[in-house]
PDB file of C-alpha atoms in Angstrom:
ATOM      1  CA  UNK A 903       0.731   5.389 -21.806  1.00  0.00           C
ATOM      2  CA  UNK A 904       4.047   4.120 -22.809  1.00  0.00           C
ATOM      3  CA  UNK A 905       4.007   4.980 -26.372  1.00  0.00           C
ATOM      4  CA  UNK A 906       1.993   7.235 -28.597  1.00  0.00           C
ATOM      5  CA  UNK A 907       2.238   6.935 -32.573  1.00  0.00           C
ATOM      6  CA  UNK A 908       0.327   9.463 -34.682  1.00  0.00           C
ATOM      7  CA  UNK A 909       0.906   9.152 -38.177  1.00  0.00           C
ATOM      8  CA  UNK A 910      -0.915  12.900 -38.731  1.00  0.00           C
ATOM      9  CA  UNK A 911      -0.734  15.782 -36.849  1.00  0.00           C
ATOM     10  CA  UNK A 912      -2.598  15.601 -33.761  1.00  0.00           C
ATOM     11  CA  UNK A 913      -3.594  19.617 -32.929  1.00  0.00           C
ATOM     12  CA  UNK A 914      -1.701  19.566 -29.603  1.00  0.00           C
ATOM     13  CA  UNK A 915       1.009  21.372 -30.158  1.00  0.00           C
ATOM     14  CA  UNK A 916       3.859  19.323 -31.412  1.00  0.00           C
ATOM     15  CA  UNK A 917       3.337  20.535 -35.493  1.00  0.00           C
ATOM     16  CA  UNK A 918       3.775  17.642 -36.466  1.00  0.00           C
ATOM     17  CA  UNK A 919       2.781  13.848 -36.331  1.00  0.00           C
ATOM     18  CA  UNK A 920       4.167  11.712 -33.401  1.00  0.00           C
ATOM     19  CA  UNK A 921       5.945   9.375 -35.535  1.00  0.00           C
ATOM     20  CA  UNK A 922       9.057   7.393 -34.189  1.00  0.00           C
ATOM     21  CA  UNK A 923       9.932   4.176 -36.242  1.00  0.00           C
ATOM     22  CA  UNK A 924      12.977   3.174 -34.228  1.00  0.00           C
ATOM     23  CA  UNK A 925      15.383   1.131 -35.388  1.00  0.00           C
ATOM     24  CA  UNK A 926      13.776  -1.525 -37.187  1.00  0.00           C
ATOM     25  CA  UNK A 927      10.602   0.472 -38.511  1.00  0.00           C
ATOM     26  CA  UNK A 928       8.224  -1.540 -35.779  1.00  0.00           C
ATOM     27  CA  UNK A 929       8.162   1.249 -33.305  1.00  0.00           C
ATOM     28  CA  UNK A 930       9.697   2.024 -30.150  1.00  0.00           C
ATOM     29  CA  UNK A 931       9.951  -0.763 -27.883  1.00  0.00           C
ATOM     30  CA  UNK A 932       9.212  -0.438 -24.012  1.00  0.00           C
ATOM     31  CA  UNK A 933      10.380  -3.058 -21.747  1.00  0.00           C
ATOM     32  CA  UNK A 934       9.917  -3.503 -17.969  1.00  0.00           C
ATOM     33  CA  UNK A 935       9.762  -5.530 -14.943  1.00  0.00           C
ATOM     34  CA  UNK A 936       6.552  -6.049 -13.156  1.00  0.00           C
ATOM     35  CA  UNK A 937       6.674  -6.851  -9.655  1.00  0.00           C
ATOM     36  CA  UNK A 938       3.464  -8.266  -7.942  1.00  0.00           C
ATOM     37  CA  UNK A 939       3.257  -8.257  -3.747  1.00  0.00           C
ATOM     38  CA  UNK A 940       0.519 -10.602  -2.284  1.00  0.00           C
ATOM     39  CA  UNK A 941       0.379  -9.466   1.356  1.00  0.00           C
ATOM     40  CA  UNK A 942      -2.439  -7.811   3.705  1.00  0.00           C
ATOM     41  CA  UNK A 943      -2.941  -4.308   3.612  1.00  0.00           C
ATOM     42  CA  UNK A 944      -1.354  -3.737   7.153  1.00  0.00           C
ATOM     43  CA  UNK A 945       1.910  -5.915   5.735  1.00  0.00           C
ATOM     44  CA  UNK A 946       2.150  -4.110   2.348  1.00  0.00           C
ATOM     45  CA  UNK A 947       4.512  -1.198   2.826  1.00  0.00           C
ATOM     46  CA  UNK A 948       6.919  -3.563   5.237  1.00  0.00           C
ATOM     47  CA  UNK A 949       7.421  -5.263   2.321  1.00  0.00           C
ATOM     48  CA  UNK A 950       6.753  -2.760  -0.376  1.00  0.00           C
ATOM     49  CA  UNK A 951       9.110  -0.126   0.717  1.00  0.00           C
ATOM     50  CA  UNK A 952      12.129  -2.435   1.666  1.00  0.00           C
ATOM     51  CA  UNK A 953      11.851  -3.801  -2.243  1.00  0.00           C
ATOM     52  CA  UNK A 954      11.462  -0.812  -3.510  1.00  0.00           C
ATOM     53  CA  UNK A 955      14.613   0.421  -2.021  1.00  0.00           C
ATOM     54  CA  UNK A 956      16.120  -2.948  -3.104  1.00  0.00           C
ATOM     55  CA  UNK A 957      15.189  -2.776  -7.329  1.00  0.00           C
ATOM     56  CA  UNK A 958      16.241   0.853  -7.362  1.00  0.00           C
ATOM     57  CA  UNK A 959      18.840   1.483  -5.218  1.00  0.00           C
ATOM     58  CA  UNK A 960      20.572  -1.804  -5.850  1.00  0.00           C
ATOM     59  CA  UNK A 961      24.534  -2.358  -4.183  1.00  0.00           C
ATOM     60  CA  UNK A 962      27.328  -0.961  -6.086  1.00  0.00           C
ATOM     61  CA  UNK A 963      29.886  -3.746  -6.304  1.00  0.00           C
ATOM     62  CA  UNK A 964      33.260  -2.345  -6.263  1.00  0.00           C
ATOM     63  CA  UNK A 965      36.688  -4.354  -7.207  1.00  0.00           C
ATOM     64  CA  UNK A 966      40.386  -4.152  -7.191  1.00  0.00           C
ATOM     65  CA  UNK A 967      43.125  -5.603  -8.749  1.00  0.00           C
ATOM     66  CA  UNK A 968      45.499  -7.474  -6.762  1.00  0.00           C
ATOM     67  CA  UNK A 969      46.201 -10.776  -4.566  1.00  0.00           C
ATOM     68  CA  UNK A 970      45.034 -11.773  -1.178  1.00  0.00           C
ATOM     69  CA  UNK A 971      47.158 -11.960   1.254  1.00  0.00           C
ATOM     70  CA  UNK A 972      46.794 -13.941   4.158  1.00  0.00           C
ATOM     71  CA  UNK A 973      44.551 -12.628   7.201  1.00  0.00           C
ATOM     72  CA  UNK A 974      43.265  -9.800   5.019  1.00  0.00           C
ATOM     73  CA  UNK A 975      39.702  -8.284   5.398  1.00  0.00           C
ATOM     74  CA  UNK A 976      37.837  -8.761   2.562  1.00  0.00           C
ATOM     75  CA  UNK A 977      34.764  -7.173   3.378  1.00  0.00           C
ATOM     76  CA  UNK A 978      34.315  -3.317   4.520  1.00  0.00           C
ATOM     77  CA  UNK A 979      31.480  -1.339   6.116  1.00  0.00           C
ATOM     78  CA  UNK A 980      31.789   2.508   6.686  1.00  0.00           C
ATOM     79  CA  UNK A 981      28.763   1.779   9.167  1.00  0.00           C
ATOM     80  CA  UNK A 982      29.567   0.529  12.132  1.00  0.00           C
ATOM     81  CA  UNK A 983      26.244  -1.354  12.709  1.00  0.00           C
ATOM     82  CA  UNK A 984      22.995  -1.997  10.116  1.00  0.00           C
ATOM     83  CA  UNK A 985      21.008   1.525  10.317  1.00  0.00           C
ATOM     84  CA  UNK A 986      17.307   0.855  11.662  1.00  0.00           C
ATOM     85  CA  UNK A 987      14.476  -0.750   9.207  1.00  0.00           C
ATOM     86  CA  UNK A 988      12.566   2.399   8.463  1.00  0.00           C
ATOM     87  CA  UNK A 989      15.880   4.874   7.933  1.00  0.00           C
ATOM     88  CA  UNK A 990      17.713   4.814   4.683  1.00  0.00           C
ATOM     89  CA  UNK A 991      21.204   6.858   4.152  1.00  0.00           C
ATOM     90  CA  UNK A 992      20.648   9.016   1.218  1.00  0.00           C
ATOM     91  CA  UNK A 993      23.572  11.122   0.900  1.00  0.00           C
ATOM     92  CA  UNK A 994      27.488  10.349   2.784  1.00  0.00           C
ATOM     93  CA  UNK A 995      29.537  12.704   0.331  1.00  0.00           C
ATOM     94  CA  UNK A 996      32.833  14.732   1.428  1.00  0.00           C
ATOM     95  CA  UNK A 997      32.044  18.495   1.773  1.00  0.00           C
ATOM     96  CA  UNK A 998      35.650  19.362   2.882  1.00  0.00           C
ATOM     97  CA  UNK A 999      38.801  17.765   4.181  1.00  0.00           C
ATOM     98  CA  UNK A1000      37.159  18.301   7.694  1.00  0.00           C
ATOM     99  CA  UNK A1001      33.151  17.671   7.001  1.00  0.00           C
ATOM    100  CA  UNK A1002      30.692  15.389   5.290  1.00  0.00           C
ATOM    101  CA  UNK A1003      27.390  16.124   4.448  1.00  0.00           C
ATOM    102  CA  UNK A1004      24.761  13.603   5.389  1.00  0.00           C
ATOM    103  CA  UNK A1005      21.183  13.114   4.240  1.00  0.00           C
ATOM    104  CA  UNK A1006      18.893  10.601   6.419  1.00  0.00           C
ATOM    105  CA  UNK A1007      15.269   9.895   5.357  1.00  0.00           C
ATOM    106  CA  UNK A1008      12.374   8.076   7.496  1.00  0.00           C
ATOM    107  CA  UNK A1009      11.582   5.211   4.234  1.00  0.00           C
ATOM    108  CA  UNK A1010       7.394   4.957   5.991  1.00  0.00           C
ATOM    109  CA  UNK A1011       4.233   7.421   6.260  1.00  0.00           C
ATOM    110  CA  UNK A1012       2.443   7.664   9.865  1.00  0.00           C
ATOM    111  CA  UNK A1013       0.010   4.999  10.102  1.00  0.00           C
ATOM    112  CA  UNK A1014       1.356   2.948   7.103  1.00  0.00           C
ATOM    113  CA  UNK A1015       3.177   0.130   8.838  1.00  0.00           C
ATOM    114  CA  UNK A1016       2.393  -1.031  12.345  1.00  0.00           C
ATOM    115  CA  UNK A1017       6.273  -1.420  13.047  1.00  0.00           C
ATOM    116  CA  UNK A1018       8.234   1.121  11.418  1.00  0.00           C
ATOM    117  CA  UNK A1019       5.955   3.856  11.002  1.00  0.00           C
ATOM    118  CA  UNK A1020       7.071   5.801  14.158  1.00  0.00           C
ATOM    119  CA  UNK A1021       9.787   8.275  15.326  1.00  0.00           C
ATOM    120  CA  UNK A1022      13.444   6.900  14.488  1.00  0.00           C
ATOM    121  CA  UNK A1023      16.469   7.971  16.632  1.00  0.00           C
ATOM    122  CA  UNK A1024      19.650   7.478  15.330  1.00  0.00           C
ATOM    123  CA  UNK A1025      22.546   8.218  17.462  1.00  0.00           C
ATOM    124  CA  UNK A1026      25.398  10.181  14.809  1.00  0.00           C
ATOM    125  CA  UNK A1027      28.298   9.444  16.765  1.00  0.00           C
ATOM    126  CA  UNK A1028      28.126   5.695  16.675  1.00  0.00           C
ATOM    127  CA  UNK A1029      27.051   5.875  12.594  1.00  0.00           C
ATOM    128  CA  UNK A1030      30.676   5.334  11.235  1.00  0.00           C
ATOM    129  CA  UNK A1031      33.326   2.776  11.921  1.00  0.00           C
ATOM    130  CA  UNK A1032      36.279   5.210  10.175  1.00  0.00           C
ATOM    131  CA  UNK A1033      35.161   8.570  11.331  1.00  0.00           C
ATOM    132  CA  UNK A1034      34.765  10.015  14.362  1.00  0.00           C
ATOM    133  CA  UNK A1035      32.083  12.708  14.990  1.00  0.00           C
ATOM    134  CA  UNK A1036      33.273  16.044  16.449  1.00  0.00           C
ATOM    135  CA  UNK A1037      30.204  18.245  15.731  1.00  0.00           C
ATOM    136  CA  UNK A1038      26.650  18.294  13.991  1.00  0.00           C
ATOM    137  CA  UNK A1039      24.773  20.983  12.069  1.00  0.00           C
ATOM    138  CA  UNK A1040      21.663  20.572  10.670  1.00  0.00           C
ATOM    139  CA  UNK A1041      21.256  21.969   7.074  1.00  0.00           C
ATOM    140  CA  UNK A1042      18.290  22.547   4.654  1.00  0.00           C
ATOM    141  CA  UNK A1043      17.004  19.951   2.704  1.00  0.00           C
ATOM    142  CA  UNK A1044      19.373  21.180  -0.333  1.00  0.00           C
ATOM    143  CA  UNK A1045      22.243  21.659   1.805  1.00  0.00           C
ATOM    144  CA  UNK A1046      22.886  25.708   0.951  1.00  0.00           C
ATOM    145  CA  UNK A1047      22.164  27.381   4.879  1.00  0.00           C
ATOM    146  CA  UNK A1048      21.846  26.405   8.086  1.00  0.00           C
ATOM    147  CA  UNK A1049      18.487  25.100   9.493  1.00  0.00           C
ATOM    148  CA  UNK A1050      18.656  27.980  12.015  1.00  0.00           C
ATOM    149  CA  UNK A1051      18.769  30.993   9.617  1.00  0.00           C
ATOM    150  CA  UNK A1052      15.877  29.118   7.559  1.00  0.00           C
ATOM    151  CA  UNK A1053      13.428  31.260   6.936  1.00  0.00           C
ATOM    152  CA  UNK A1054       9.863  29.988   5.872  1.00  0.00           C
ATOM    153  CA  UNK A1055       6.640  31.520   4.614  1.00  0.00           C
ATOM    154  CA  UNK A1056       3.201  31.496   6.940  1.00  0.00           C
ATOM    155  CA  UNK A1057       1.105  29.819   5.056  1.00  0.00           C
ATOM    156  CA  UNK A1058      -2.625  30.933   6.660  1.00  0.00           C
ATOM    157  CA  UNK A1059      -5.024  28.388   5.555  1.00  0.00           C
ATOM    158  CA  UNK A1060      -8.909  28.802   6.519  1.00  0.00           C
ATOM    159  CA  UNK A1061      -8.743  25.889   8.508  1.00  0.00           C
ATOM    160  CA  UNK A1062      -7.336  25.956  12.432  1.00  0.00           C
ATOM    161  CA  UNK A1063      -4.982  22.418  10.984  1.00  0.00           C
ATOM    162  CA  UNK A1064      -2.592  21.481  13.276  1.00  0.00           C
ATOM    163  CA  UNK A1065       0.610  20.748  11.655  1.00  0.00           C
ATOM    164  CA  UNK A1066       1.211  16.829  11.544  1.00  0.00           C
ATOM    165  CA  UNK A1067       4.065  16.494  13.906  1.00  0.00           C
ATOM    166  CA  UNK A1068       5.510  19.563  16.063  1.00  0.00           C
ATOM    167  CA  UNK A1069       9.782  19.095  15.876  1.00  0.00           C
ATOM    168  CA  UNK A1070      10.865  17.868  19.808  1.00  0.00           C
ATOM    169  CA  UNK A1071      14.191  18.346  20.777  1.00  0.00           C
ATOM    170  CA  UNK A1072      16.862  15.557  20.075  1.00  0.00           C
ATOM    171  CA  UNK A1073      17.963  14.187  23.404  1.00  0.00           C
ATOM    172  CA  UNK A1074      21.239  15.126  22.433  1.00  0.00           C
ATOM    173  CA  UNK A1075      23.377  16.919  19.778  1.00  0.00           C
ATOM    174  CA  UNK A1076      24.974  13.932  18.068  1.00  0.00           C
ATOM    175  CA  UNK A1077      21.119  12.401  18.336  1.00  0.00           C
ATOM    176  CA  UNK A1078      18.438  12.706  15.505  1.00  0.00           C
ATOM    177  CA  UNK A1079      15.059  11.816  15.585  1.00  0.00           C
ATOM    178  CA  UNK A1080      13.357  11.417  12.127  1.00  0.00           C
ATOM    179  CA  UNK A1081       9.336  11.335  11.836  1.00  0.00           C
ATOM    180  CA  UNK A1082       7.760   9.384   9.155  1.00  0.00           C
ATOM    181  CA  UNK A1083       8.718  10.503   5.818  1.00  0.00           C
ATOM    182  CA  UNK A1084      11.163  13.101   6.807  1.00  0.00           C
ATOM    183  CA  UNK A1085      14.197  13.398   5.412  1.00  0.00           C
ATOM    184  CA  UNK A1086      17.185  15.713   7.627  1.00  0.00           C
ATOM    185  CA  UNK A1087      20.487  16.475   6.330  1.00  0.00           C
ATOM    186  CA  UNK A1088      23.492  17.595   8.344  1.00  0.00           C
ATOM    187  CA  UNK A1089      26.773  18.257   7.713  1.00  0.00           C
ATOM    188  CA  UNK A1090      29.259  16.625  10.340  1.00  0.00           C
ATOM    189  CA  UNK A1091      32.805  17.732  11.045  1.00  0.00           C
ATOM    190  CA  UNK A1092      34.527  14.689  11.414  1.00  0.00           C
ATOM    191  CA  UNK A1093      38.070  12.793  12.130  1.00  0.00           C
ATOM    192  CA  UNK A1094      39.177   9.537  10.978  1.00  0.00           C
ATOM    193  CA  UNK A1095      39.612   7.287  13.277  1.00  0.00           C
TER     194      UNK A1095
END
């Protein structure tokens, strides 16, 4: 339901009746976009998910005043190479004048693409082309204690469920490994470079 206009009181709670004009006295008008993906079922989320990503998330162009000079870059990347398919880079923000906290999430559920719906490693230390990775900690999901000191309830279901993925080790410290719809966020204590 995009709109609802009651001209009498409806009983629901409100006290009153659901009348909005607008502007003009026709009503409040709803506009949208409508996006329509004609692929198989074992295609849809590769190209789903990617446009998803693309109509809500979309680039922020940024601009500055001022005259080219000769031999100057014009383009910048804080990455130095594209991030895999299936991970997305939800958070980069400064925490300190030493740290940054960084959110990764897995963009596919198990079983949803035949391609990108499996474990992603992502190596931190060759993430950035201006910053130089001294150290990784991995955080909560909001970012207020360490994953270490997280405590969590024991949930005891009647069922014997095994929990959809057990957490393996990274092969390294400065290595992550994201499962299917998981997001991790660290917070990296970093130099520039």
């Amino acid at each position: 339901m995009l709109h609802r206009r009651l001209l009498q009181d409806d009983f629901r709670g409100v006290g009153e009746a659901l009348s909005e004009p607008g502007d003009y006295y026709d009503g409040l008008v709803v506009r949208g976009k409508l996006l329509v993906s004609l692929s198989p079922p074992a295609l849809a989320a590769d190209t789903h998910r990617p446009e998803a990503h693309r109509q809500a998330l979309p680039p922020l162009l940024s601009l500055q005043p001022g005259k080219t000079v000769a031999g100057q870059r014009l383009e910048f990347s804080g990455l130095q190479a594209e991030l895999p398919p299936a991970v997305q880079l939800l958070t980069l923000s400064q925490w300190d004048s030493e740290s940054v906290l960084l959110r990764l999430e897995h963009r596919y559920q198990r079983g949803e693409s035949v391609a990108h719906s499996h474990p992603v490693t992502v190596n931190l230390q060759k993430l950035f082309s201006t910053l130089e990775v001294e150290g990784v900690s991995e955080m909560s999901l909001a970012a207020n204690q360490w994953k270490e000191e997280m405590t969590r309830l024991d949930w005891r279901g009647e069922t014997d469920a095994k929990p959809l993925h057990s957490r393996e080790g990274s092969p390294s410290g400065s290595e992550v490994t994201l499962q299917p719809m998981e997001i991790r966020t660290f917070l990296l204590r970093v130099r520039r470079r």
